[in-house]
GROMACS .gro file of C-alpha atoms in nm:
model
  408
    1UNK     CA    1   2.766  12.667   0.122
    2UNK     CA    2   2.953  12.482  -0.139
    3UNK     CA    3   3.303  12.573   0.018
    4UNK     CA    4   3.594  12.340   0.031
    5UNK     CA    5   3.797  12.215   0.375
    6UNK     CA    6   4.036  12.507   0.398
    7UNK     CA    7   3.763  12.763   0.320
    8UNK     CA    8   3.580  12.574   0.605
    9UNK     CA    9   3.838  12.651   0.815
   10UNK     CA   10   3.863  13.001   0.741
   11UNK     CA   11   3.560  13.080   0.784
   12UNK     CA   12   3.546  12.904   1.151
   13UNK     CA   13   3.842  13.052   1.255
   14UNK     CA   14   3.686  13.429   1.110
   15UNK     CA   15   3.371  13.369   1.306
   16UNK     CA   16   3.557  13.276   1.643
   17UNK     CA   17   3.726  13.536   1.612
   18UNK     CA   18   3.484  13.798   1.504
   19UNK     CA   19   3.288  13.688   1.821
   20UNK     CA   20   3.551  13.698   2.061
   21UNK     CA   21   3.545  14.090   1.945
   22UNK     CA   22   3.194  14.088   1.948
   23UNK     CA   23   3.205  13.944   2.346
   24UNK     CA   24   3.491  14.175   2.439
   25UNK     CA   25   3.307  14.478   2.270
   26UNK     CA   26   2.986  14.387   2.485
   27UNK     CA   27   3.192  14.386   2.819
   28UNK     CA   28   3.418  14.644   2.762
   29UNK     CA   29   3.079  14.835   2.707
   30UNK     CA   30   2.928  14.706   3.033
   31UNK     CA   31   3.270  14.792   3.223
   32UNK     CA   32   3.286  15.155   3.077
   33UNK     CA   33   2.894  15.210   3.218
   34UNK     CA   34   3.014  15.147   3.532
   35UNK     CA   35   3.310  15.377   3.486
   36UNK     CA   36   3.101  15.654   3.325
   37UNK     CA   37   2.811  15.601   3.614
   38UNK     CA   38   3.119  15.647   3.886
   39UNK     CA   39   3.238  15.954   3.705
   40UNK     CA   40   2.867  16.084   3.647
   41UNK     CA   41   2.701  16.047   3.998
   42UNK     CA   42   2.987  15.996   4.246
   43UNK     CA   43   3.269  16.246   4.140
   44UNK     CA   44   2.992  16.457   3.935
   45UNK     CA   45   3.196  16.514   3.623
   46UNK     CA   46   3.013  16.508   3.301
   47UNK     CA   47   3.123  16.355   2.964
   48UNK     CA   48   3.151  16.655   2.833
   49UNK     CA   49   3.438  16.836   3.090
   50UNK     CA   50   3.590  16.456   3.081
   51UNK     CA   51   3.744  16.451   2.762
   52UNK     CA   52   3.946  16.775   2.820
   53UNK     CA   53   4.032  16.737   3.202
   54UNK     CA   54   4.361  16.596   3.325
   55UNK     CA   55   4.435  16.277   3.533
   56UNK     CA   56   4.526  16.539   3.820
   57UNK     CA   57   4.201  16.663   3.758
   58UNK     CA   58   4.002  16.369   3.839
   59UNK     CA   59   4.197  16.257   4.148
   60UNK     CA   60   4.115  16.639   4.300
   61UNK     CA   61   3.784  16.564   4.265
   62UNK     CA   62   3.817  16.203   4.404
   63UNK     CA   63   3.962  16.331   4.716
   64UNK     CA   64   3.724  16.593   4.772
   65UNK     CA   65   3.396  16.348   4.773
   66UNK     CA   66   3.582  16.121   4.976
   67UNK     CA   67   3.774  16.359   5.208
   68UNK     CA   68   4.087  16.165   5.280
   69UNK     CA   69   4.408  16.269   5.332
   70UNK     CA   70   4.571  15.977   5.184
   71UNK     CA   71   4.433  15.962   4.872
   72UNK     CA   72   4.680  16.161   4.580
   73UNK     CA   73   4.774  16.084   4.278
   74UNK     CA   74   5.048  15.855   4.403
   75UNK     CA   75   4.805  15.670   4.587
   76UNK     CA   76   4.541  15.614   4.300
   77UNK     CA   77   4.826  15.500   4.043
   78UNK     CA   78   4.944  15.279   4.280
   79UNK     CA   79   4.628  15.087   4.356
   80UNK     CA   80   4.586  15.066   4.004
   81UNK     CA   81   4.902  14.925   3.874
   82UNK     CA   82   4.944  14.710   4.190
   83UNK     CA   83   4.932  14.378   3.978
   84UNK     CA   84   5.145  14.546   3.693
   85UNK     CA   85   5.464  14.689   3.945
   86UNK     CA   86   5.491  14.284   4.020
   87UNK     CA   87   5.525  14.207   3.672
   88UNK     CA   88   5.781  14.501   3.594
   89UNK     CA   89   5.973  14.318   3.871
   90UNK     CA   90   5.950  13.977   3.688
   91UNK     CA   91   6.085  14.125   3.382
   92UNK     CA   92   6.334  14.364   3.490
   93UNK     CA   93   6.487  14.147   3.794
   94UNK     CA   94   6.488  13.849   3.505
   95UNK     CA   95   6.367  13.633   3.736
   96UNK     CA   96   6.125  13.477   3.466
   97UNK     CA   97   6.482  13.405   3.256
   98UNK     CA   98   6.280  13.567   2.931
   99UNK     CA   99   6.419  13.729   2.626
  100UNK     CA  100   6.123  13.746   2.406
  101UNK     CA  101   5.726  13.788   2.495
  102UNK     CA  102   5.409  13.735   2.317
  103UNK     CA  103   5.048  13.831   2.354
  104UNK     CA  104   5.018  13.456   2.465
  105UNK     CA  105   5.351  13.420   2.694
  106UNK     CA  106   5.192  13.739   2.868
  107UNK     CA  107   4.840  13.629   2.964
  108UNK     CA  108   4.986  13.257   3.045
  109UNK     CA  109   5.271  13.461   3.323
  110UNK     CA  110   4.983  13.704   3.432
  111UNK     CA  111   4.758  13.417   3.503
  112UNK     CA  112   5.025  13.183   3.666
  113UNK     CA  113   5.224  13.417   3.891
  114UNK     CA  114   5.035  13.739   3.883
  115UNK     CA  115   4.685  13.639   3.925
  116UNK     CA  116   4.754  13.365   4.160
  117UNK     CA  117   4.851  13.633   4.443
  118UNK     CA  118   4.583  13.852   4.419
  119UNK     CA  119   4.219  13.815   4.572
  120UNK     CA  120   3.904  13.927   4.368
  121UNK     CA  121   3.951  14.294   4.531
  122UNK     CA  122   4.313  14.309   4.416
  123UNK     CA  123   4.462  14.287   4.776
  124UNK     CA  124   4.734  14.019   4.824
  125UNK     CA  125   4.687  13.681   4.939
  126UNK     CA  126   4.752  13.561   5.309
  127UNK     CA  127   4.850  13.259   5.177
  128UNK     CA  128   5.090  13.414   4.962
  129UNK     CA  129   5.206  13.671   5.228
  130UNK     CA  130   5.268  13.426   5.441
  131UNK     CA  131   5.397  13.165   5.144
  132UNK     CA  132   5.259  12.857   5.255
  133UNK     CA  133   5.375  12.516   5.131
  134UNK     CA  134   5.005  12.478   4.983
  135UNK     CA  135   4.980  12.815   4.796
  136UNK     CA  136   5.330  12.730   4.622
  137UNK     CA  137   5.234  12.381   4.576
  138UNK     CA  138   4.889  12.480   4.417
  139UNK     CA  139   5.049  12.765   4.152
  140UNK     CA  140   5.317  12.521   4.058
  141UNK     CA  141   5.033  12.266   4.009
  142UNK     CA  142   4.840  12.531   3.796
  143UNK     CA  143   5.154  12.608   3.599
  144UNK     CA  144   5.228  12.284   3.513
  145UNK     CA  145   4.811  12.221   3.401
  146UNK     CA  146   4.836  12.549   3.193
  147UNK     CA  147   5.175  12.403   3.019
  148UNK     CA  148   4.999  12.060   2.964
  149UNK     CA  149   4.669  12.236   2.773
  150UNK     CA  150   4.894  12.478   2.577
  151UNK     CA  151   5.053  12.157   2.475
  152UNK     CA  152   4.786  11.942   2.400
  153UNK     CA  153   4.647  12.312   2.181
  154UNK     CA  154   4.963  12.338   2.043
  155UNK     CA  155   4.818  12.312   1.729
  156UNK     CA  156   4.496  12.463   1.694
  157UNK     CA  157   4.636  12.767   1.890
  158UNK     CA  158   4.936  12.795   1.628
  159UNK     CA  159   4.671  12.795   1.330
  160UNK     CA  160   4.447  13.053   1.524
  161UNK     CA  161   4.760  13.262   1.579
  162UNK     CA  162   4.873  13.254   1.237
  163UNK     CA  163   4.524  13.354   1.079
  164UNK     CA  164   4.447  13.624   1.360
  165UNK     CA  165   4.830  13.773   1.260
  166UNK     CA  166   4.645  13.723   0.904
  167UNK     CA  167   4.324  13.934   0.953
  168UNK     CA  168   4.445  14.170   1.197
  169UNK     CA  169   4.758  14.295   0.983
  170UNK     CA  170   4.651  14.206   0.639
  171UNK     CA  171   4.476  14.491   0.526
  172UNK     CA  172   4.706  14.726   0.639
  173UNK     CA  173   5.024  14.576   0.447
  174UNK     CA  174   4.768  14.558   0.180
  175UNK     CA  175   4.745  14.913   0.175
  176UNK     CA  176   5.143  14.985   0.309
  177UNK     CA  177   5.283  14.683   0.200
  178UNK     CA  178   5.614  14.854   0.333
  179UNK     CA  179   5.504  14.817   0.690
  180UNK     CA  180   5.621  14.507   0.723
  181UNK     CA  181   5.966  14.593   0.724
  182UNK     CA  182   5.916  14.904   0.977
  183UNK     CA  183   6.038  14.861   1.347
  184UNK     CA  184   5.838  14.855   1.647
  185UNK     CA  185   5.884  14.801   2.014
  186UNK     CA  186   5.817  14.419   2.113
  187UNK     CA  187   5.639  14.337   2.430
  188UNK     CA  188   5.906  14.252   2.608
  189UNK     CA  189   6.096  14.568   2.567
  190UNK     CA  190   5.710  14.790   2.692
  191UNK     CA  191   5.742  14.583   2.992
  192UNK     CA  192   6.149  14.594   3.002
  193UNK     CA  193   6.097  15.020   2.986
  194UNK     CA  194   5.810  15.054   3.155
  195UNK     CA  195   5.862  15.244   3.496
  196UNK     CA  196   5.663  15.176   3.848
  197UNK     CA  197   5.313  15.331   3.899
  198UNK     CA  198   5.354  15.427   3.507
  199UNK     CA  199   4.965  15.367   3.357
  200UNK     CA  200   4.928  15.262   3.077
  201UNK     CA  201   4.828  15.506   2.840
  202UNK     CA  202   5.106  15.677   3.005
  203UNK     CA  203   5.371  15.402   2.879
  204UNK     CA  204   5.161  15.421   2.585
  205UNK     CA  205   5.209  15.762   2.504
  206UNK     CA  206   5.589  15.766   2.604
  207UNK     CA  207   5.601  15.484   2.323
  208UNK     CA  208   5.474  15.648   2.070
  209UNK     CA  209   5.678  15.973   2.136
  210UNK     CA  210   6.010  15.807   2.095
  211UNK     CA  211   5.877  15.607   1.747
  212UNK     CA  212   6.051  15.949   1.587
  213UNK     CA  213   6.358  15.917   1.761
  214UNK     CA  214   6.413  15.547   1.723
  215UNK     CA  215   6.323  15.610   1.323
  216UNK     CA  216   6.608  15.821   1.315
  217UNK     CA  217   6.817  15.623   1.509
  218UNK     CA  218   6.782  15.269   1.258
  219UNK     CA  219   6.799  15.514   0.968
  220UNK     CA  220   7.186  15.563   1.089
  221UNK     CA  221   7.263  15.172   1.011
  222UNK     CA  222   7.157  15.160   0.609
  223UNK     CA  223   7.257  14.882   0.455
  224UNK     CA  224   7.440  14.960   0.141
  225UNK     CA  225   7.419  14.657  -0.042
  226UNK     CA  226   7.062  14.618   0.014
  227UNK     CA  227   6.993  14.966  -0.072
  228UNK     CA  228   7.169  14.927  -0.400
  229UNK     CA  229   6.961  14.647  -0.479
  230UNK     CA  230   6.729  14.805  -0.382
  231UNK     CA  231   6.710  15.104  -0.625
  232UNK     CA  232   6.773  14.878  -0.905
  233UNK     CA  233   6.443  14.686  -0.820
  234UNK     CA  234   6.261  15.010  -0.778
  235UNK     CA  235   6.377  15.109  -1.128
  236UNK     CA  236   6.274  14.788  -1.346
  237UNK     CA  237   5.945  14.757  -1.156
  238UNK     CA  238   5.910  15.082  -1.212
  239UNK     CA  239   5.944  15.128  -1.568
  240UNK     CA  240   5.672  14.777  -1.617
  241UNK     CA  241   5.466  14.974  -1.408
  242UNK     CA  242   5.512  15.287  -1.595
  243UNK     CA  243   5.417  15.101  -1.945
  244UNK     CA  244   5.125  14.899  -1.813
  245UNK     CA  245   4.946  15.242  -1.665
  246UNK     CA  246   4.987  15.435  -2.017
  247UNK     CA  247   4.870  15.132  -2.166
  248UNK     CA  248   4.557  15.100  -1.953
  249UNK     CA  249   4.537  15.503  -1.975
  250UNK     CA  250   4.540  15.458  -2.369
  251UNK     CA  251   4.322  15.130  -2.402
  252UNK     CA  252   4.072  15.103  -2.090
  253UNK     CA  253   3.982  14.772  -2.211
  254UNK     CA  254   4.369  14.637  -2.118
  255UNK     CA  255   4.301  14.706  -1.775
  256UNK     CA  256   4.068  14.386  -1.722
  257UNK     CA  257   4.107  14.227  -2.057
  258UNK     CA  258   4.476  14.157  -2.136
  259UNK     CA  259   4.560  13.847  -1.990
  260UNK     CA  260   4.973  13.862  -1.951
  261UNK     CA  261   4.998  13.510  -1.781
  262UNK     CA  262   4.743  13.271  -1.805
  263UNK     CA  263   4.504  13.368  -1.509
  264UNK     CA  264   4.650  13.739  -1.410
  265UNK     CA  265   4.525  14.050  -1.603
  266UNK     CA  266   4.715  14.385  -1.623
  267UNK     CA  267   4.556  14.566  -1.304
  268UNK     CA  268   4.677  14.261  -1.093
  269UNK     CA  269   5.025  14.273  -1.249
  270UNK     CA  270   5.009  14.672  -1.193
  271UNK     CA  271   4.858  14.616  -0.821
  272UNK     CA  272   5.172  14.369  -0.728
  273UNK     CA  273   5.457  14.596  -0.915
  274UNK     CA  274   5.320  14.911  -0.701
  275UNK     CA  275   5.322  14.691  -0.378
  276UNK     CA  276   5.718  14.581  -0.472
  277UNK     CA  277   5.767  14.914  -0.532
  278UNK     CA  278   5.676  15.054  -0.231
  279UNK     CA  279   5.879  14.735   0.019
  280UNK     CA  280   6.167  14.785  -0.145
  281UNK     CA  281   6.165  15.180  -0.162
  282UNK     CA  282   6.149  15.125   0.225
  283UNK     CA  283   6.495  15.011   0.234
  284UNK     CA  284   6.634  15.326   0.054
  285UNK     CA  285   6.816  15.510   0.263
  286UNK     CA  286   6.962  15.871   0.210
  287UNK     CA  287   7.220  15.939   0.503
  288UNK     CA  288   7.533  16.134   0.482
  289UNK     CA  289   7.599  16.207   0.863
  290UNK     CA  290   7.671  15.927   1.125
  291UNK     CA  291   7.541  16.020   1.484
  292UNK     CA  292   7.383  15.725   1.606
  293UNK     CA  293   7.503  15.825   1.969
  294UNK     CA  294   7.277  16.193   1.973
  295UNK     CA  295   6.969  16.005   1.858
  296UNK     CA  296   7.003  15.752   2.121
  297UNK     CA  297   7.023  15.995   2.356
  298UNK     CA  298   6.717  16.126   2.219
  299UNK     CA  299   6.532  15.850   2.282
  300UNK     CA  300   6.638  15.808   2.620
  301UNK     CA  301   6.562  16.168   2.676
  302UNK     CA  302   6.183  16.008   2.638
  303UNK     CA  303   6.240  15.623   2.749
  304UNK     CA  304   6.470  15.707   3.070
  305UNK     CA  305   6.536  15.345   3.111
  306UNK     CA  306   6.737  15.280   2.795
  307UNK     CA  307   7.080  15.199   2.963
  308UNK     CA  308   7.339  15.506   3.011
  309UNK     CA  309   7.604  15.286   2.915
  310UNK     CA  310   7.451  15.241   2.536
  311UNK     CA  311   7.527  15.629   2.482
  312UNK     CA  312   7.925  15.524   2.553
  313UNK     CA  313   7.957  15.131   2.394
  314UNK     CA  314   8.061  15.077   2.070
  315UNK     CA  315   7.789  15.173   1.836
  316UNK     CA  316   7.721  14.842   1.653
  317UNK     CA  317   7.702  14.655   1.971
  318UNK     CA  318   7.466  14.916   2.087
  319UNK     CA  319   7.268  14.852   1.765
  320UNK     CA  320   7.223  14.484   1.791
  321UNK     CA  321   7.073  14.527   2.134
  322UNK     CA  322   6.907  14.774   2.036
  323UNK     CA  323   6.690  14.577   1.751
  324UNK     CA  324   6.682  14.283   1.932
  325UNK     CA  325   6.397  14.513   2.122
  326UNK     CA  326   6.343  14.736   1.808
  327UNK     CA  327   6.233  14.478   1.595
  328UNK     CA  328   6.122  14.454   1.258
  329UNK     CA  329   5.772  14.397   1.222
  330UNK     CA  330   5.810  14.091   0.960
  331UNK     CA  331   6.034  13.954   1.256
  332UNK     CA  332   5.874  14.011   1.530
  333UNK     CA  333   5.526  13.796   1.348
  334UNK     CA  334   5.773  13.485   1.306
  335UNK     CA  335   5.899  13.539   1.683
  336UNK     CA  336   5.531  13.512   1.789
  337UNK     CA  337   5.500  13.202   1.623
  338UNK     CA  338   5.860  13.046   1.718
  339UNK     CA  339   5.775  13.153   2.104
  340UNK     CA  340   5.408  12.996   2.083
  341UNK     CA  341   5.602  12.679   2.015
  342UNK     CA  342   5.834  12.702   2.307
  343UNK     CA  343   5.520  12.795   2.526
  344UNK     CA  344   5.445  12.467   2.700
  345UNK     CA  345   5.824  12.386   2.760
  346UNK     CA  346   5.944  12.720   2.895
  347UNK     CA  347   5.605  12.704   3.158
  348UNK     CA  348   5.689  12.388   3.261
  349UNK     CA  349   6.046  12.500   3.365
  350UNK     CA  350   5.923  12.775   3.539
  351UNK     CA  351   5.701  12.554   3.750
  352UNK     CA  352   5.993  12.375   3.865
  353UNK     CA  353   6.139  12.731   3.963
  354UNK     CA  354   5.802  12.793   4.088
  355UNK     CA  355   5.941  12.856   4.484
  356UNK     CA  356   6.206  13.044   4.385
  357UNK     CA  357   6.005  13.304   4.215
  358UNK     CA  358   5.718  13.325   4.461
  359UNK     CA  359   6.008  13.327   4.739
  360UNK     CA  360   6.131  13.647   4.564
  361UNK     CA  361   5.810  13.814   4.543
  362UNK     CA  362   5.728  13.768   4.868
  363UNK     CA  363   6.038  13.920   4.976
  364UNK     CA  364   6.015  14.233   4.806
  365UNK     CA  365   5.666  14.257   4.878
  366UNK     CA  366   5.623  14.496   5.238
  367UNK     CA  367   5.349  14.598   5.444
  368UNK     CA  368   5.299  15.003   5.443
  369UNK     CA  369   5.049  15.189   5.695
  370UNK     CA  370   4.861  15.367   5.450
  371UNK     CA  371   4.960  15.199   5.105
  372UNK     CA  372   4.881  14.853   5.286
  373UNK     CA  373   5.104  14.555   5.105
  374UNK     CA  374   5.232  14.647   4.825
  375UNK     CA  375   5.570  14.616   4.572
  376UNK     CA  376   5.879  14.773   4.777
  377UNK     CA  377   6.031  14.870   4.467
  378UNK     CA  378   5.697  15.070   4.361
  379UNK     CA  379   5.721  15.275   4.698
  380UNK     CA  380   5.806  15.628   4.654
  381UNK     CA  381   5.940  15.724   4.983
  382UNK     CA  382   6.289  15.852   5.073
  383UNK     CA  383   6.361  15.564   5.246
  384UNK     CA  384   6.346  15.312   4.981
  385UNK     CA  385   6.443  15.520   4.697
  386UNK     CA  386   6.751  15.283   4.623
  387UNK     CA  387   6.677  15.099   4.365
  388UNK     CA  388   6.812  15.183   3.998
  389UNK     CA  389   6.465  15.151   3.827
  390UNK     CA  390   6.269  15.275   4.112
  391UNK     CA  391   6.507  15.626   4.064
  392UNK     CA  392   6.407  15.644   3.712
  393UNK     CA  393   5.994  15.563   3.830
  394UNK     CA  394   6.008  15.859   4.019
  395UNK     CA  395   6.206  16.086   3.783
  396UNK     CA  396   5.922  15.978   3.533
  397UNK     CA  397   5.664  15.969   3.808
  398UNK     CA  398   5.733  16.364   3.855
  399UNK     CA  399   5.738  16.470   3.489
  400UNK     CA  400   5.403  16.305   3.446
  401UNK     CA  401   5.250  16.444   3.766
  402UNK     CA  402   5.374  16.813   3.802
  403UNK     CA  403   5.330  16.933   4.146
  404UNK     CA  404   5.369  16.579   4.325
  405UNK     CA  405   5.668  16.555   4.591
  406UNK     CA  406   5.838  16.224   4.708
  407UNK     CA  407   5.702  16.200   5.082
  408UNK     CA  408   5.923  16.079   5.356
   0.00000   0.00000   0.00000
């Protein structure tokens, strides 16, 4: 190919990347054979009666081939988000001393701390239980190697970051160029809200329910200025737009013959106005009534772990915590890319908190009868139901699971 150095590098970074998906397609597939073979032959439920049954469902049938007692839906959740309850801990109990998380951050804590305590069968180390002066010395040795090659990366990990953000959100701002300035929840805050023995497509879904609310909540802070701008924008792009269409409409041949700059023809010009257009319409707001209070309590009728005291606090103090986890989308890119920076520094002072951290997870970690060792905070028992966010994992816990009762 007759291609330049910078189309070079596109076009290796495009191929790594397309076969990373390609590899991750190819075990996912493998991994959900061996899901659909469980479901097939050992709890006999067909494809067909899977995509309509519920969770509750399944775990019915689960205890009746295996005929124990022990085994409810408490039980199954638990065993499966064993390795997530420890890092809701991290996050909530701050003990990590975060305030922002990427995809990157996230896989570099879950392989660090997380990983490091688990065996291939996801029970817990004895080393760990037990918190030798080995184990602690050996994950703040693998800390510190992980902070050393994200280092020495640095740079070909910012560049891969940068064009992944490229391919995987270019064409839809393409299409929606207003996207970009729509909120979303960051990382951080799904882990910050996220409740004990929650799954994931049940955080998911709790998510995605409240994207109305929180809509409607941002829509009560409009910025004026902006907006007037705004409209004026909207108005002369609109009228250029306007002309060039009846133009084109009128003479066909405009639309890929009139040159208006040097290089650009009309349909480019037209293509860019209606993508302006459409960003800046985005920060039009039409609001007459202020209620920000109501919607937040709509939200945290869905997310029960937004604070209590935000429905009381002044509302624009509210409001900048509030975005600080309800980020703009166009923010939240350039975070990912600031916090990729910080990477190597910020693991390399957690390794020298390294015994503090595995100190504390080893505290709260406790040995149950039937539940074996698990997170005390994710145990749903009447006995350790103390803890603020363990209250709100049950609350959720119940909603979720209709007919399951906290056990004694």
């Amino acid at each position: 190919f007759n291609l330049n150095y910078f189309s070079w590098i596109l076009l290796v970074i495009y191929l790594h990347i397309f076969t990373c998906k390609i590899y991750n397609l190819v075990t996912n597939i493998k991994e959900f054979q061996i899901i659909k073979t469980f479901y097939n032959l050992d709890l006999l439920i067909d494809d067909s009666e899977l995509s309509t049954m519920k969770w509750q469902e399944v775990i019915s049938k689960f205890k009746n081939v295996y005929q124990d007692d022990n085994i409810n839906i408490y039980y199954i959740n638990n065993k499966i988000s064993i390795k997530d309850n420890y890092f809701i801990t991290l996050i909530d109990k701050n003990c990590l001393k975060l305030d922002y998380l990427n995809e990157l951050m996230e896989w570099n804590i879950q392989y660090c701390f997380i990983n490091s305590l688990f065996k291939e069968d996801f029970k817990l180390k004895n080393d760990f239980i037990l918190l030798t002066d080995d184990f602690i010395k050996t994950v703040e040795k693998k800390i510190k190697y992980i902070a050393i090659l994200n280092f020495i990366f640095m740079p070909f990990i910012l560049v891969y970051l940068i064009f992944y953000d490229l391919f995987k959100y270019g064409e839809r701002f393409y299409n929606k160029p207003q996207l970009i300035f729509l909120r979303h929840w960051t990382k951080f805050a799904k882990w910050k809200f996220r409740n004990y023995n929650e799954l994931y497509h049940e955080s998911h879904d709790k998510f995605v329910t409240s994207y109305k609310y929180c809509n409607e909540y941002s829509a009560q802070f409009p910025n004026r200025i902006l907006g007037t701008f705004s409209k004026l924008i909207v108005f002369i792009l609109s009228a250029f737009f306007v002309v060039l269409v009846l133009i084109s409409i009128i003479n066909e041949n405009i639309l890929l013959n009139l040159y208006i700059v040097e290089t650009k023809t009309t349909i480019w010009f037209i293509g860019v106005f209606a993508s302006f257009i459409a960003i800046f319409n985005s920060f039009i707001k039409e609001k007459i009534i202020f209620y920000p209070k109501e919607k937040l309590k709509n939200i945290r009728n869905v997310i029960n772990n937004i604070p209590q005291q935000w429905t009381e606090e002044d509302n624009y103090k509210v409001k900048s915590k509030m975005f600080t986890l309800y980020q703009l989308q166009i923010i939240t890119l350039v975070n990912d890319i600031i916090t990729t920076l910080k990477i190597p520094f910020k693991l390399y002072k957690l390794s020298i908190n390294t015994k503090n951290i595995l100190e504390y997870l080893q505290h709260i970690t406790i040995n149950h009868p039937t539940y074996g060792h698990i997170n005390k905070f994710s145990l749903f028992t009447y006995n350790h139901c103390k803890d603020k966010k363990t209250l709100l994992s049950i609350e959720t816990f119940k909603t979720n699971n209709s007919g399951w009762q906290l056990i004694s």
